[in-house]
Amino acid sequence: MNRLSIRQIGAVLADAVNMKTWPVCVYGSDQIPENAVSSSLLSDCLAANIFQIAEAKVKVPVYAGNEPSKIFCRCMGGPAWFGYDEALR
């Protein structure tokens, strides 16, 4: 049995249902993925960054972390949904 990468699985799923964007895999980890770019370097909007990934405009792994020196997301929703803010707990 051949093992497919996450990128390949996303491509197969998107093709199967004729999606214009790709599914995005989101997971939590204590370690930054190899060759990953901080979300804050792409934009100060986490939702926009995720959509750019889905449109395949960003092809490298992206991580979102609570780094006090960088803007995580310009709205309170991003940090809250990722568990970095008490607002939604």
PDB file of N, CA and C in Angstrom:
ATOM      1  N   MET A   1       0.838  -1.177   0.000  1.00  0.00           N
ATOM      2  CA  MET A   1       0.000   0.000   0.000  1.00  0.00           C
ATOM      3  C   MET A   1       0.889   1.248   0.000  1.00  0.00           C
ATOM      4  N   ASN A   2       0.608   2.165  -0.914  1.00  0.00           N
ATOM      5  CA  ASN A   2       1.349   3.418  -0.966  1.00  0.00           C
ATOM      6  C   ASN A   2       0.791   4.398   0.057  1.00  0.00           C
ATOM      7  N   ARG A   3       1.696   5.080   0.742  1.00  0.00           N
ATOM      8  CA  ARG A   3       1.270   6.096   1.699  1.00  0.00           C
ATOM      9  C   ARG A   3       1.233   7.438   0.988  1.00  0.00           C
ATOM     10  N   LEU A   4       0.153   8.162   1.154  1.00  0.00           N
ATOM     11  CA  LEU A   4       0.021   9.480   0.558  1.00  0.00           C
ATOM     12  C   LEU A   4       0.391  10.547   1.577  1.00  0.00           C
ATOM     13  N   SER A   5       0.986  11.618   1.101  1.00  0.00           N
ATOM     14  CA  SER A   5       1.289  12.748   1.981  1.00  0.00           C
ATOM     15  C   SER A   5      -0.004  13.520   2.249  1.00  0.00           C
ATOM     16  N   ILE A   6       0.019  14.382   3.221  1.00  0.00           N
ATOM     17  CA  ILE A   6      -1.152  15.221   3.517  1.00  0.00           C
ATOM     18  C   ILE A   6      -1.505  16.060   2.292  1.00  0.00           C
ATOM     19  N   ARG A   7      -0.486  16.582   1.616  1.00  0.00           N
ATOM     20  CA  ARG A   7      -0.717  17.388   0.404  1.00  0.00           C
ATOM     21  C   ARG A   7      -1.407  16.547  -0.677  1.00  0.00           C
ATOM     22  N   GLN A   8      -0.981  15.304  -0.848  1.00  0.00           N
ATOM     23  CA  GLN A   8      -1.590  14.430  -1.853  1.00  0.00           C
ATOM     24  C   GLN A   8      -3.030  14.085  -1.492  1.00  0.00           C
ATOM     25  N   ILE A   9      -3.275  13.824  -0.226  1.00  0.00           N
ATOM     26  CA  ILE A   9      -4.641  13.524   0.219  1.00  0.00           C
ATOM     27  C   ILE A   9      -5.548  14.719  -0.050  1.00  0.00           C
ATOM     28  N   GLY A  10      -5.061  15.922   0.258  1.00  0.00           N
ATOM     29  CA  GLY A  10      -5.838  17.136  -0.007  1.00  0.00           C
ATOM     30  C   GLY A  10      -6.152  17.293  -1.481  1.00  0.00           C
ATOM     31  N   ALA A  11      -5.170  17.004  -2.323  1.00  0.00           N
ATOM     32  CA  ALA A  11      -5.380  17.112  -3.774  1.00  0.00           C
ATOM     33  C   ALA A  11      -6.434  16.113  -4.251  1.00  0.00           C
ATOM     34  N   VAL A  12      -6.366  14.897  -3.753  1.00  0.00           N
ATOM     35  CA  VAL A  12      -7.339  13.874  -4.139  1.00  0.00           C
ATOM     36  C   VAL A  12      -8.746  14.278  -3.690  1.00  0.00           C
ATOM     37  N   LEU A  13      -8.880  14.740  -2.453  1.00  0.00           N
ATOM     38  CA  LEU A  13     -10.193  15.172  -1.947  1.00  0.00           C
ATOM     39  C   LEU A  13     -10.744  16.342  -2.754  1.00  0.00           C
ATOM     40  N   ALA A  14      -9.903  17.343  -2.998  1.00  0.00           N
ATOM     41  CA  ALA A  14     -10.350  18.517  -3.754  1.00  0.00           C
ATOM     42  C   ALA A  14     -10.783  18.123  -5.157  1.00  0.00           C
ATOM     43  N   ASP A  15     -10.031  17.247  -5.801  1.00  0.00           N
ATOM     44  CA  ASP A  15     -10.356  16.808  -7.153  1.00  0.00           C
ATOM     45  C   ASP A  15     -11.642  15.985  -7.172  1.00  0.00           C
ATOM     46  N   ALA A  16     -11.826  15.160  -6.161  1.00  0.00           N
ATOM     47  CA  ALA A  16     -12.990  14.266  -6.120  1.00  0.00           C
ATOM     48  C   ALA A  16     -14.315  15.031  -6.072  1.00  0.00           C
ATOM     49  N   VAL A  17     -14.318  16.186  -5.431  1.00  0.00           N
ATOM     50  CA  VAL A  17     -15.562  16.956  -5.312  1.00  0.00           C
ATOM     51  C   VAL A  17     -15.494  18.282  -6.074  1.00  0.00           C
ATOM     52  N   ASN A  18     -14.487  18.392  -6.960  1.00  0.00           N
ATOM     53  CA  ASN A  18     -14.337  19.560  -7.831  1.00  0.00           C
ATOM     54  C   ASN A  18     -14.245  20.876  -7.044  1.00  0.00           C
ATOM     55  N   MET A  19     -13.454  20.858  -5.985  1.00  0.00           N
ATOM     56  CA  MET A  19     -13.267  22.070  -5.181  1.00  0.00           C
ATOM     57  C   MET A  19     -12.279  23.006  -5.869  1.00  0.00           C
ATOM     58  N   LYS A  20     -12.503  24.303  -5.736  1.00  0.00           N
ATOM     59  CA  LYS A  20     -11.572  25.287  -6.265  1.00  0.00           C
ATOM     60  C   LYS A  20     -10.442  25.575  -5.277  1.00  0.00           C
ATOM     61  N   THR A  21     -10.647  25.225  -4.027  1.00  0.00           N
ATOM     62  CA  THR A  21      -9.611  25.373  -3.005  1.00  0.00           C
ATOM     63  C   THR A  21      -9.304  24.000  -2.421  1.00  0.00           C
ATOM     64  N   TRP A  22      -8.172  23.903  -1.746  1.00  0.00           N
ATOM     65  CA  TRP A  22      -7.758  22.635  -1.150  1.00  0.00           C
ATOM     66  C   TRP A  22      -8.146  22.598   0.319  1.00  0.00           C
ATOM     67  N   PRO A  23      -8.421  21.415   0.854  1.00  0.00           N
ATOM     68  CA  PRO A  23      -8.619  21.295   2.295  1.00  0.00           C
ATOM     69  C   PRO A  23      -7.324  21.688   3.011  1.00  0.00           C
ATOM     70  N   VAL A  24      -7.469  22.267   4.181  1.00  0.00           N
ATOM     71  CA  VAL A  24      -6.306  22.680   4.967  1.00  0.00           C
ATOM     72  C   VAL A  24      -6.223  21.799   6.205  1.00  0.00           C
ATOM     73  N   CYS A  25      -5.061  21.251   6.458  1.00  0.00           N
ATOM     74  CA  CYS A  25      -4.829  20.414   7.633  1.00  0.00           C
ATOM     75  C   CYS A  25      -4.314  21.305   8.763  1.00  0.00           C
ATOM     76  N   VAL A  26      -5.017  21.320   9.876  1.00  0.00           N
ATOM     77  CA  VAL A  26      -4.623  22.124  11.033  1.00  0.00           C
ATOM     78  C   VAL A  26      -4.450  21.188  12.217  1.00  0.00           C
ATOM     79  N   TYR A  27      -3.332  21.306  12.905  1.00  0.00           N
ATOM     80  CA  TYR A  27      -3.103  20.470  14.079  1.00  0.00           C
ATOM     81  C   TYR A  27      -2.249  21.236  15.078  1.00  0.00           C
ATOM     82  N   GLY A  28      -2.259  20.770  16.306  1.00  0.00           N
ATOM     83  CA  GLY A  28      -1.479  21.406  17.364  1.00  0.00           C
ATOM     84  C   GLY A  28      -0.207  20.637  17.650  1.00  0.00           C
ATOM     85  N   SER A  29       0.827  21.363  18.017  1.00  0.00           N
ATOM     86  CA  SER A  29       2.106  20.753  18.328  1.00  0.00           C
ATOM     87  C   SER A  29       2.916  21.701  19.207  1.00  0.00           C
ATOM     88  N   ASP A  30       3.809  21.138  19.969  1.00  0.00           N
ATOM     89  CA  ASP A  30       4.723  21.962  20.768  1.00  0.00           C
ATOM     90  C   ASP A  30       5.967  22.348  19.972  1.00  0.00           C
ATOM     91  N   GLN A  31       6.098  21.802  18.780  1.00  0.00           N
ATOM     92  CA  GLN A  31       7.265  22.090  17.945  1.00  0.00           C
ATOM     93  C   GLN A  31       6.834  22.721  16.629  1.00  0.00           C
ATOM     94  N   ILE A  32       7.635  23.657  16.156  1.00  0.00           N
ATOM     95  CA  ILE A  32       7.377  24.307  14.875  1.00  0.00           C
ATOM     96  C   ILE A  32       7.794  23.336  13.769  1.00  0.00           C
ATOM     97  N   PRO A  33       6.929  23.127  12.764  1.00  0.00           N
ATOM     98  CA  PRO A  33       7.288  22.215  11.674  1.00  0.00           C
ATOM     99  C   PRO A  33       8.545  22.693  10.927  1.00  0.00           C
ATOM    100  N   GLU A  34       9.280  21.744  10.399  1.00  0.00           N
ATOM    101  CA  GLU A  34      10.486  22.066   9.640  1.00  0.00           C
ATOM    102  C   GLU A  34      10.122  22.919   8.420  1.00  0.00           C
ATOM    103  N   ASN A  35      10.913  23.929   8.152  1.00  0.00           N
ATOM    104  CA  ASN A  35      10.730  24.842   7.017  1.00  0.00           C
ATOM    105  C   ASN A  35       9.436  25.650   7.087  1.00  0.00           C
ATOM    106  N   ALA A  36       8.863  25.797   8.271  1.00  0.00           N
ATOM    107  CA  ALA A  36       7.605  26.526   8.408  1.00  0.00           C
ATOM    108  C   ALA A  36       7.841  28.033   8.504  1.00  0.00           C
ATOM    109  N   VAL A  37       6.811  28.778   8.110  1.00  0.00           N
ATOM    110  CA  VAL A  37       6.826  30.234   8.153  1.00  0.00           C
ATOM    111  C   VAL A  37       5.787  30.676   9.176  1.00  0.00           C
ATOM    112  N   SER A  38       6.125  31.678   9.951  1.00  0.00           N
ATOM    113  CA  SER A  38       5.173  32.220  10.915  1.00  0.00           C
ATOM    114  C   SER A  38       4.021  32.901  10.173  1.00  0.00           C
ATOM    115  N   SER A  39       2.808  32.642  10.611  1.00  0.00           N
ATOM    116  CA  SER A  39       1.626  33.258  10.014  1.00  0.00           C
ATOM    117  C   SER A  39       1.735  34.781  10.037  1.00  0.00           C
ATOM    118  N   SER A  40       2.332  35.309  11.092  1.00  0.00           N
ATOM    119  CA  SER A  40       2.433  36.763  11.223  1.00  0.00           C
ATOM    120  C   SER A  40       3.321  37.387  10.142  1.00  0.00           C
ATOM    121  N   LEU A  41       4.176  36.596   9.497  1.00  0.00           N
ATOM    122  CA  LEU A  41       5.004  37.122   8.407  1.00  0.00           C
ATOM    123  C   LEU A  41       4.217  37.240   7.100  1.00  0.00           C
ATOM    124  N   LEU A  42       3.124  36.505   6.981  1.00  0.00           N
ATOM    125  CA  LEU A  42       2.302  36.561   5.771  1.00  0.00           C
ATOM    126  C   LEU A  42       1.325  37.723   5.823  1.00  0.00           C
ATOM    127  N   SER A  43       0.654  37.866   6.950  1.00  0.00           N
ATOM    128  CA  SER A  43      -0.376  38.890   7.106  1.00  0.00           C
ATOM    129  C   SER A  43      -0.758  38.945   8.587  1.00  0.00           C
ATOM    130  N   ASP A  44      -1.446  40.008   8.980  1.00  0.00           N
ATOM    131  CA  ASP A  44      -1.917  40.077  10.366  1.00  0.00           C
ATOM    132  C   ASP A  44      -3.345  39.541  10.500  1.00  0.00           C
ATOM    133  N   CYS A  45      -3.793  38.789   9.489  1.00  0.00           N
ATOM    134  CA  CYS A  45      -5.125  38.178   9.528  1.00  0.00           C
ATOM    135  C   CYS A  45      -4.979  36.669   9.363  1.00  0.00           C
ATOM    136  N   LEU A  46      -5.233  35.941  10.422  1.00  0.00           N
ATOM    137  CA  LEU A  46      -5.087  34.490  10.403  1.00  0.00           C
ATOM    138  C   LEU A  46      -6.044  33.836   9.408  1.00  0.00           C
ATOM    139  N   ALA A  47      -7.266  34.319   9.325  1.00  0.00           N
ATOM    140  CA  ALA A  47      -8.238  33.751   8.386  1.00  0.00           C
ATOM    141  C   ALA A  47      -7.773  33.947   6.944  1.00  0.00           C
ATOM    142  N   ALA A  48      -7.247  35.109   6.621  1.00  0.00           N
ATOM    143  CA  ALA A  48      -6.746  35.368   5.268  1.00  0.00           C
ATOM    144  C   ALA A  48      -5.582  34.440   4.947  1.00  0.00           C
ATOM    145  N   ASN A  49      -4.728  34.199   5.927  1.00  0.00           N
ATOM    146  CA  ASN A  49      -3.599  33.296   5.710  1.00  0.00           C
ATOM    147  C   ASN A  49      -4.070  31.875   5.428  1.00  0.00           C
ATOM    148  N   ILE A  50      -5.053  31.418   6.179  1.00  0.00           N
ATOM    149  CA  ILE A  50      -5.579  30.068   5.969  1.00  0.00           C
ATOM    150  C   ILE A  50      -6.212  29.964   4.573  1.00  0.00           C
ATOM    151  N   PHE A  51      -6.904  31.017   4.142  1.00  0.00           N
ATOM    152  CA  PHE A  51      -7.506  30.989   2.808  1.00  0.00           C
ATOM    153  C   PHE A  51      -6.429  30.985   1.724  1.00  0.00           C
ATOM    154  N   GLN A  52      -5.335  31.714   1.925  1.00  0.00           N
ATOM    155  CA  GLN A  52      -4.234  31.694   0.953  1.00  0.00           C
ATOM    156  C   GLN A  52      -3.631  30.291   0.844  1.00  0.00           C
ATOM    157  N   ILE A  53      -3.564  29.587   1.968  1.00  0.00           N
ATOM    158  CA  ILE A  53      -3.071  28.203   1.946  1.00  0.00           C
ATOM    159  C   ILE A  53      -4.043  27.329   1.145  1.00  0.00           C
ATOM    160  N   ALA A  54      -5.342  27.497   1.390  1.00  0.00           N
ATOM    161  CA  ALA A  54      -6.359  26.714   0.677  1.00  0.00           C
ATOM    162  C   ALA A  54      -6.341  26.988  -0.819  1.00  0.00           C
ATOM    163  N   GLU A  55      -5.982  28.207  -1.213  1.00  0.00           N
ATOM    164  CA  GLU A  55      -5.901  28.550  -2.638  1.00  0.00           C
ATOM    165  C   GLU A  55      -4.559  28.150  -3.253  1.00  0.00           C
ATOM    166  N   ALA A  56      -3.683  27.552  -2.439  1.00  0.00           N
ATOM    167  CA  ALA A  56      -2.341  27.119  -2.865  1.00  0.00           C
ATOM    168  C   ALA A  56      -1.440  28.286  -3.240  1.00  0.00           C
ATOM    169  N   LYS A  57      -1.737  29.479  -2.705  1.00  0.00           N
ATOM    170  CA  LYS A  57      -0.854  30.629  -2.910  1.00  0.00           C
ATOM    171  C   LYS A  57       0.334  30.560  -1.957  1.00  0.00           C
ATOM    172  N   VAL A  58       0.150  29.867  -0.837  1.00  0.00           N
ATOM    173  CA  VAL A  58       1.221  29.619   0.129  1.00  0.00           C
ATOM    174  C   VAL A  58       1.447  28.118   0.132  1.00  0.00           C
ATOM    175  N   LYS A  59       2.653  27.696  -0.192  1.00  0.00           N
ATOM    176  CA  LYS A  59       2.908  26.266  -0.358  1.00  0.00           C
ATOM    177  C   LYS A  59       3.832  25.685   0.703  1.00  0.00           C
ATOM    178  N   VAL A  60       4.253  26.498   1.644  1.00  0.00           N
ATOM    179  CA  VAL A  60       5.115  26.012   2.722  1.00  0.00           C
ATOM    180  C   VAL A  60       4.270  25.803   3.972  1.00  0.00           C
ATOM    181  N   PRO A  61       4.743  24.995   4.909  1.00  0.00           N
ATOM    182  CA  PRO A  61       4.006  24.868   6.171  1.00  0.00           C
ATOM    183  C   PRO A  61       3.961  26.219   6.887  1.00  0.00           C
ATOM    184  N   VAL A  62       2.842  26.508   7.513  1.00  0.00           N
ATOM    185  CA  VAL A  62       2.654  27.770   8.237  1.00  0.00           C
ATOM    186  C   VAL A  62       2.282  27.439   9.668  1.00  0.00           C
ATOM    187  N   TYR A  63       2.865  28.158  10.612  1.00  0.00           N
ATOM    188  CA  TYR A  63       2.489  27.955  12.002  1.00  0.00           C
ATOM    189  C   TYR A  63       1.961  29.260  12.585  1.00  0.00           C
ATOM    190  N   ALA A  64       1.051  29.128  13.517  1.00  0.00           N
ATOM    191  CA  ALA A  64       0.486  30.273  14.226  1.00  0.00           C
ATOM    192  C   ALA A  64       0.813  30.088  15.696  1.00  0.00           C
ATOM    193  N   GLY A  65       1.612  30.964  16.221  1.00  0.00           N
ATOM    194  CA  GLY A  65       1.997  30.872  17.624  1.00  0.00           C
ATOM    195  C   GLY A  65       1.832  32.207  18.318  1.00  0.00           C
ATOM    196  N   ASN A  66       1.680  32.173  19.589  1.00  0.00           N
ATOM    197  CA  ASN A  66       1.493  33.390  20.365  1.00  0.00           C
ATOM    198  C   ASN A  66       2.862  33.977  20.689  1.00  0.00           C
ATOM    199  N   GLU A  67       3.370  34.806  19.797  1.00  0.00           N
ATOM    200  CA  GLU A  67       4.657  35.460  19.975  1.00  0.00           C
ATOM    201  C   GLU A  67       4.397  36.926  20.299  1.00  0.00           C
ATOM    202  N   PRO A  68       4.656  37.344  21.537  1.00  0.00           N
ATOM    203  CA  PRO A  68       4.314  38.706  21.959  1.00  0.00           C
ATOM    204  C   PRO A  68       4.880  39.814  21.063  1.00  0.00           C
ATOM    205  N   SER A  69       6.004  39.585  20.414  1.00  0.00           N
ATOM    206  CA  SER A  69       6.614  40.623  19.580  1.00  0.00           C
ATOM    207  C   SER A  69       5.995  40.698  18.179  1.00  0.00           C
ATOM    208  N   LYS A  70       5.103  39.750  17.836  1.00  0.00           N
ATOM    209  CA  LYS A  70       4.492  39.728  16.507  1.00  0.00           C
ATOM    210  C   LYS A  70       2.975  39.724  16.628  1.00  0.00           C
ATOM    211  N   ILE A  71       2.320  40.325  15.651  1.00  0.00           N
ATOM    212  CA  ILE A  71       0.857  40.338  15.644  1.00  0.00           C
ATOM    213  C   ILE A  71       0.368  38.962  15.205  1.00  0.00           C
ATOM    214  N   PHE A  72      -0.376  38.302  16.063  1.00  0.00           N
ATOM    215  CA  PHE A  72      -0.902  36.970  15.761  1.00  0.00           C
ATOM    216  C   PHE A  72      -2.076  37.092  14.792  1.00  0.00           C
ATOM    217  N   CYS A  73      -2.999  37.960  15.123  1.00  0.00           N
ATOM    218  CA  CYS A  73      -4.181  38.199  14.307  1.00  0.00           C
ATOM    219  C   CYS A  73      -4.764  39.537  14.743  1.00  0.00           C
ATOM    220  N   ARG A  74      -5.219  40.332  13.794  1.00  0.00           N
ATOM    221  CA  ARG A  74      -5.683  41.678  14.138  1.00  0.00           C
ATOM    222  C   ARG A  74      -7.010  41.701  14.892  1.00  0.00           C
ATOM    223  N   CYS A  75      -7.753  40.608  14.843  1.00  0.00           N
ATOM    224  CA  CYS A  75      -9.003  40.556  15.609  1.00  0.00           C
ATOM    225  C   CYS A  75      -8.819  39.647  16.823  1.00  0.00           C
ATOM    226  N   MET A  76      -9.737  39.726  17.763  1.00  0.00           N
ATOM    227  CA  MET A  76      -9.596  38.888  18.962  1.00  0.00           C
ATOM    228  C   MET A  76      -9.964  37.432  18.676  1.00  0.00           C
ATOM    229  N   GLY A  77     -10.636  37.163  17.567  1.00  0.00           N
ATOM    230  CA  GLY A  77     -11.069  35.807  17.268  1.00  0.00           C
ATOM    231  C   GLY A  77      -9.940  34.822  17.038  1.00  0.00           C
ATOM    232  N   GLY A  78      -8.923  35.235  16.288  1.00  0.00           N
ATOM    233  CA  GLY A  78      -7.807  34.335  15.982  1.00  0.00           C
ATOM    234  C   GLY A  78      -7.136  33.787  17.230  1.00  0.00           C
ATOM    235  N   PRO A  79      -6.618  34.651  18.102  1.00  0.00           N
ATOM    236  CA  PRO A  79      -5.980  34.149  19.319  1.00  0.00           C
ATOM    237  C   PRO A  79      -6.940  33.349  20.204  1.00  0.00           C
ATOM    238  N   ALA A  80      -8.202  33.750  20.229  1.00  0.00           N
ATOM    239  CA  ALA A  80      -9.171  33.051  21.076  1.00  0.00           C
ATOM    240  C   ALA A  80      -9.442  31.641  20.546  1.00  0.00           C
ATOM    241  N   TRP A  81      -9.691  31.502  19.246  1.00  0.00           N
ATOM    242  CA  TRP A  81      -9.985  30.190  18.673  1.00  0.00           C
ATOM    243  C   TRP A  81      -8.797  29.256  18.763  1.00  0.00           C
ATOM    244  N   PHE A  82      -7.578  29.795  18.756  1.00  0.00           N
ATOM    245  CA  PHE A  82      -6.395  28.959  18.869  1.00  0.00           C
ATOM    246  C   PHE A  82      -5.990  28.714  20.332  1.00  0.00           C
ATOM    247  N   GLY A  83      -6.780  29.242  21.272  1.00  0.00           N
ATOM    248  CA  GLY A  83      -6.546  28.967  22.688  1.00  0.00           C
ATOM    249  C   GLY A  83      -5.530  29.874  23.359  1.00  0.00           C
ATOM    250  N   TYR A  84      -5.155  30.975  22.714  1.00  0.00           N
ATOM    251  CA  TYR A  84      -4.186  31.897  23.298  1.00  0.00           C
ATOM    252  C   TYR A  84      -4.858  33.042  24.060  1.00  0.00           C
ATOM    253  N   ASP A  85      -6.186  33.082  24.061  1.00  0.00           N
ATOM    254  CA  ASP A  85      -6.934  34.160  24.722  1.00  0.00           C
ATOM    255  C   ASP A  85      -8.083  33.532  25.496  1.00  0.00           C
ATOM    256  N   GLU A  86      -8.416  34.104  26.592  1.00  0.00           N
ATOM    257  CA  GLU A  86      -9.487  33.563  27.451  1.00  0.00           C
ATOM    258  C   GLU A  86     -10.883  33.842  26.911  1.00  0.00           C
ATOM    259  N   ALA A  87     -11.023  34.667  25.891  1.00  0.00           N
ATOM    260  CA  ALA A  87     -12.341  35.146  25.431  1.00  0.00           C
ATOM    261  C   ALA A  87     -13.338  34.028  25.133  1.00  0.00           C
ATOM    262  N   LEU A  88     -12.891  32.913  24.592  1.00  0.00           N
ATOM    263  CA  LEU A  88     -13.832  31.861  24.198  1.00  0.00           C
ATOM    264  C   LEU A  88     -13.769  30.618  25.076  1.00  0.00           C
ATOM    265  N   ARG A  89     -13.077  30.699  26.166  1.00  0.00           N
ATOM    266  CA  ARG A  89     -12.996  29.523  27.035  1.00  0.00           C
ATOM    267  C   ARG A  89     -14.151  29.453  27.975  1.00  0.00           C
TER     268      ARG A  89
END
